[in-house]
Amino acid sequence: MTVKPLGDRVLIKVKEVETKTASGLYIPQTAQEKTTTGTVVAVGEDTDAIAVKVGQDVMYDKYAGTNISIDGVDHLIVSSGDLIAIVE
């Protein structure tokens, strides 16, 4: 399935949550926090309002956007205003 965001929206592939700490302890799913980073998969046609490009890693607001599943992979559609930073 192909999803093309409209307007100033951005489609982000959500990064997986770390299930293991640096010291090797496993974190139960109930204690894991929602990730706020991901990779831009597609952008809308309003290029004046969107400052990110496909393939960039970004950070977004914790409760932003709409969660969708594309071919079993979690994605998020957010407004470009909900993007906080580009992660390099």
Coordinates of N, CA and C in Angstrom, one line a residue:
M1 N 0.8 -1.2 0.0 CA 0.0 0.0 0.0 C 0.9 1.2 0.0
T2 N 0.5 2.2 -0.8 CA 1.2 3.5 -0.8 C 0.4 4.6 -0.2
V3 N 1.0 5.4 0.6 CA 0.3 6.5 1.3 C 1.0 7.8 1.0
K4 N 0.3 8.8 0.4 CA 0.9 10.1 0.1 C 0.2 11.1 0.9
P5 N 0.9 11.7 1.9 CA 0.3 12.8 2.7 C -0.1 14.0 1.9
L6 N -1.1 14.7 2.4 CA -1.7 15.9 1.7 C -1.2 17.1 2.5
G7 N -1.1 18.2 1.7 CA -0.8 19.5 2.3 C 0.5 19.6 3.0
D8 N 0.6 20.0 4.2 CA 1.8 20.1 5.0 C 2.1 18.9 5.9
R9 N 1.5 17.8 5.6 CA 1.7 16.6 6.4 C 2.9 15.8 6.0
V10 N 3.4 15.0 6.9 CA 4.6 14.2 6.7 C 4.3 12.8 7.2
L11 N 4.7 11.8 6.4 CA 4.5 10.4 6.8 C 5.9 9.9 7.4
I12 N 5.8 9.4 8.7 CA 7.0 9.0 9.4 C 6.9 7.5 9.7
K13 N 8.0 6.8 9.5 CA 8.1 5.4 10.0 C 8.7 5.5 11.4
V14 N 7.9 5.0 12.3 CA 8.2 5.1 13.8 C 9.4 4.2 14.1
K15 N 10.4 4.7 14.8 CA 11.5 3.9 15.2 C 11.0 2.9 16.3
E16 N 11.6 1.7 16.3 CA 11.3 0.7 17.4 C 11.8 1.2 18.7
V17 N 11.1 0.8 19.8 CA 11.4 1.1 21.1 C 12.5 0.1 21.6
E18 N 13.5 0.7 22.3 CA 14.5 -0.2 22.8 C 13.9 -1.1 23.9
T19 N 14.1 -2.4 23.7 CA 13.6 -3.4 24.7 C 14.7 -3.9 25.7
K20 N 15.9 -3.4 25.5 CA 17.0 -3.8 26.3 C 17.8 -2.6 26.7
T21 N 18.2 -2.6 28.0 CA 19.1 -1.5 28.4 C 20.5 -1.7 28.0
A22 N 21.4 -0.7 28.2 CA 22.8 -0.9 27.9 C 23.5 -1.9 28.7
S23 N 22.9 -2.2 30.0 CA 23.5 -3.2 30.8 C 23.0 -4.6 30.6
G24 N 22.0 -4.7 29.6 CA 21.5 -6.0 29.3 C 20.2 -6.4 29.9
L25 N 19.6 -5.5 30.7 CA 18.3 -5.8 31.3 C 17.2 -5.6 30.2
Y26 N 16.2 -6.4 30.2 CA 15.0 -6.3 29.3 C 14.0 -5.4 30.0
I27 N 13.4 -4.5 29.2 CA 12.3 -3.6 29.7 C 11.0 -4.2 29.3
P28 N 10.1 -4.5 30.2 CA 8.8 -5.0 29.9 C 8.0 -4.0 29.0
Q29 N 7.1 -4.5 28.2 CA 6.4 -3.6 27.3 C 5.5 -2.6 28.0
T30 N 5.1 -2.9 29.2 CA 4.2 -2.0 30.0 C 5.0 -0.8 30.5
A31 N 6.3 -1.0 30.6 CA 7.2 0.1 31.2 C 7.9 0.9 30.1
Q32 N 7.7 0.5 28.8 CA 8.4 1.2 27.7 C 7.6 2.5 27.4
E33 N 8.4 3.6 27.1 CA 7.8 4.8 26.7 C 7.6 4.9 25.2
K34 N 6.7 5.6 24.8 CA 6.4 5.8 23.3 C 7.6 6.5 22.7
T35 N 8.1 6.1 21.6 CA 9.2 6.7 21.0 C 8.8 8.0 20.3
T36 N 9.6 9.0 20.2 CA 9.3 10.3 19.5 C 10.2 10.6 18.4
T37 N 10.8 9.5 17.8 CA 11.7 9.7 16.7 C 11.3 8.7 15.6
G38 N 11.6 9.1 14.3 CA 11.3 8.2 13.2 C 12.0 8.8 11.9
T39 N 11.8 8.1 10.8 CA 12.4 8.4 9.6 C 11.3 8.9 8.6
V40 N 11.5 10.0 7.9 CA 10.5 10.5 7.0 C 10.4 9.6 5.8
V41 N 9.2 9.1 5.5 CA 9.0 8.2 4.3 C 8.4 9.0 3.2
A42 N 7.5 9.9 3.4 CA 6.9 10.7 2.3 C 6.5 12.1 2.9
V43 N 6.4 13.1 2.0 CA 6.0 14.4 2.4 C 4.9 14.9 1.5
G44 N 4.1 15.8 2.0 CA 3.0 16.4 1.2 C 3.5 17.3 0.2
E45 N 2.5 17.9 -0.6 CA 2.9 18.7 -1.7 C 3.2 20.2 -1.3
D46 N 2.9 20.6 -0.1 CA 3.2 22.0 0.4 C 4.6 22.1 0.8
T47 N 5.5 22.2 -0.2 CA 7.0 22.2 0.0 C 7.4 23.5 0.7
D48 N 6.6 24.6 0.7 CA 7.0 25.8 1.4 C 6.9 25.7 2.9
A49 N 6.0 24.9 3.4 CA 5.8 24.7 4.8 C 6.6 23.5 5.4
I50 N 7.1 22.6 4.5 CA 7.7 21.4 5.0 C 9.3 21.6 4.8
A51 N 10.0 21.5 6.0 CA 11.4 21.7 6.0 C 12.2 20.4 6.0
V52 N 11.6 19.3 5.9 CA 12.3 18.0 5.9 C 12.2 17.3 4.6
K53 N 13.1 16.3 4.4 CA 13.1 15.6 3.1 C 13.0 14.1 3.5
V54 N 12.6 13.3 2.5 CA 12.5 11.9 2.6 C 13.8 11.3 3.0
G55 N 13.8 10.4 4.0 CA 15.1 9.8 4.5 C 15.7 10.4 5.7
Q56 N 15.2 11.6 6.1 CA 15.8 12.2 7.3 C 15.2 11.7 8.5
D57 N 16.0 11.6 9.6 CA 15.4 11.2 10.9 C 15.0 12.4 11.6
V58 N 13.8 12.4 12.2 CA 13.2 13.5 12.8 C 12.6 13.2 14.2
M59 N 12.4 14.2 15.0 CA 11.8 14.1 16.3 C 10.5 14.9 16.3
Y60 N 9.5 14.3 16.9 CA 8.1 14.9 16.8 C 7.5 15.0 18.2
D61 N 6.5 15.8 18.4 CA 5.7 15.9 19.6 C 5.2 14.5 20.1
K62 N 5.2 14.3 21.4 CA 4.8 13.0 21.9 C 3.4 12.5 21.5
Y63 N 2.5 13.4 21.5 CA 1.1 13.0 21.3 C 0.6 13.5 19.9
A64 N 1.5 13.7 19.0 CA 1.2 14.3 17.7 C 0.7 13.2 16.7
G65 N -0.1 13.6 15.7 CA -0.3 12.8 14.6 C -1.3 11.7 14.7
T66 N -1.4 10.9 13.6 CA -2.4 9.8 13.5 C -1.6 8.6 13.2
N67 N -1.8 7.5 14.1 CA -1.1 6.3 13.9 C -1.8 5.5 12.8
I68 N -0.9 4.9 11.9 CA -1.5 4.0 10.9 C -0.5 2.8 10.8
S69 N -1.0 1.7 10.3 CA -0.1 0.5 10.0 C -0.1 0.3 8.5
I70 N 1.1 0.3 7.9 CA 1.2 0.0 6.5 C 2.0 -1.3 6.3
D71 N 1.4 -2.3 5.8 CA 2.0 -3.6 5.6 C 2.6 -4.1 7.0
G72 N 1.9 -3.9 8.1 CA 2.3 -4.4 9.4 C 3.4 -3.6 10.1
V73 N 3.8 -2.4 9.5 CA 4.8 -1.5 10.1 C 4.1 -0.3 10.6
D74 N 4.4 0.2 11.8 CA 3.8 1.4 12.4 C 4.4 2.6 11.7
H75 N 3.4 3.5 11.3 CA 3.8 4.8 10.8 C 2.9 5.8 11.5
L76 N 3.3 7.1 11.2 CA 2.6 8.2 11.9 C 2.5 9.3 10.8
I77 N 1.3 9.9 10.7 CA 1.1 11.1 9.8 C 1.0 12.3 10.7
V78 N 1.9 13.2 10.6 CA 1.9 14.4 11.4 C 1.9 15.7 10.6
S79 N 1.5 16.7 11.1 CA 1.6 18.0 10.5 C 3.0 18.5 10.6
S80 N 3.5 19.3 9.6 CA 4.9 19.7 9.7 C 5.2 20.6 10.9
G81 N 4.1 21.2 11.5 CA 4.3 22.0 12.7 C 4.5 21.2 14.0
D82 N 4.2 19.9 13.9 CA 4.5 19.0 15.0 C 5.9 18.4 15.1
L83 N 6.7 18.7 14.0 CA 8.0 18.2 14.0 C 8.9 19.2 14.9
I84 N 9.7 18.6 15.7 CA 10.5 19.4 16.6 C 11.9 19.6 16.1
A85 N 12.6 18.5 15.6 CA 14.0 18.6 15.2 C 14.3 17.6 14.1
I86 N 15.4 17.8 13.4 CA 16.0 16.9 12.5 C 17.1 16.2 13.3
V87 N 17.2 14.9 13.4 CA 18.2 14.2 14.1 C 19.3 13.8 13.2
E88 N 20.5 14.2 13.5 CA 21.7 13.8 12.6 C 22.6 12.9 13.4

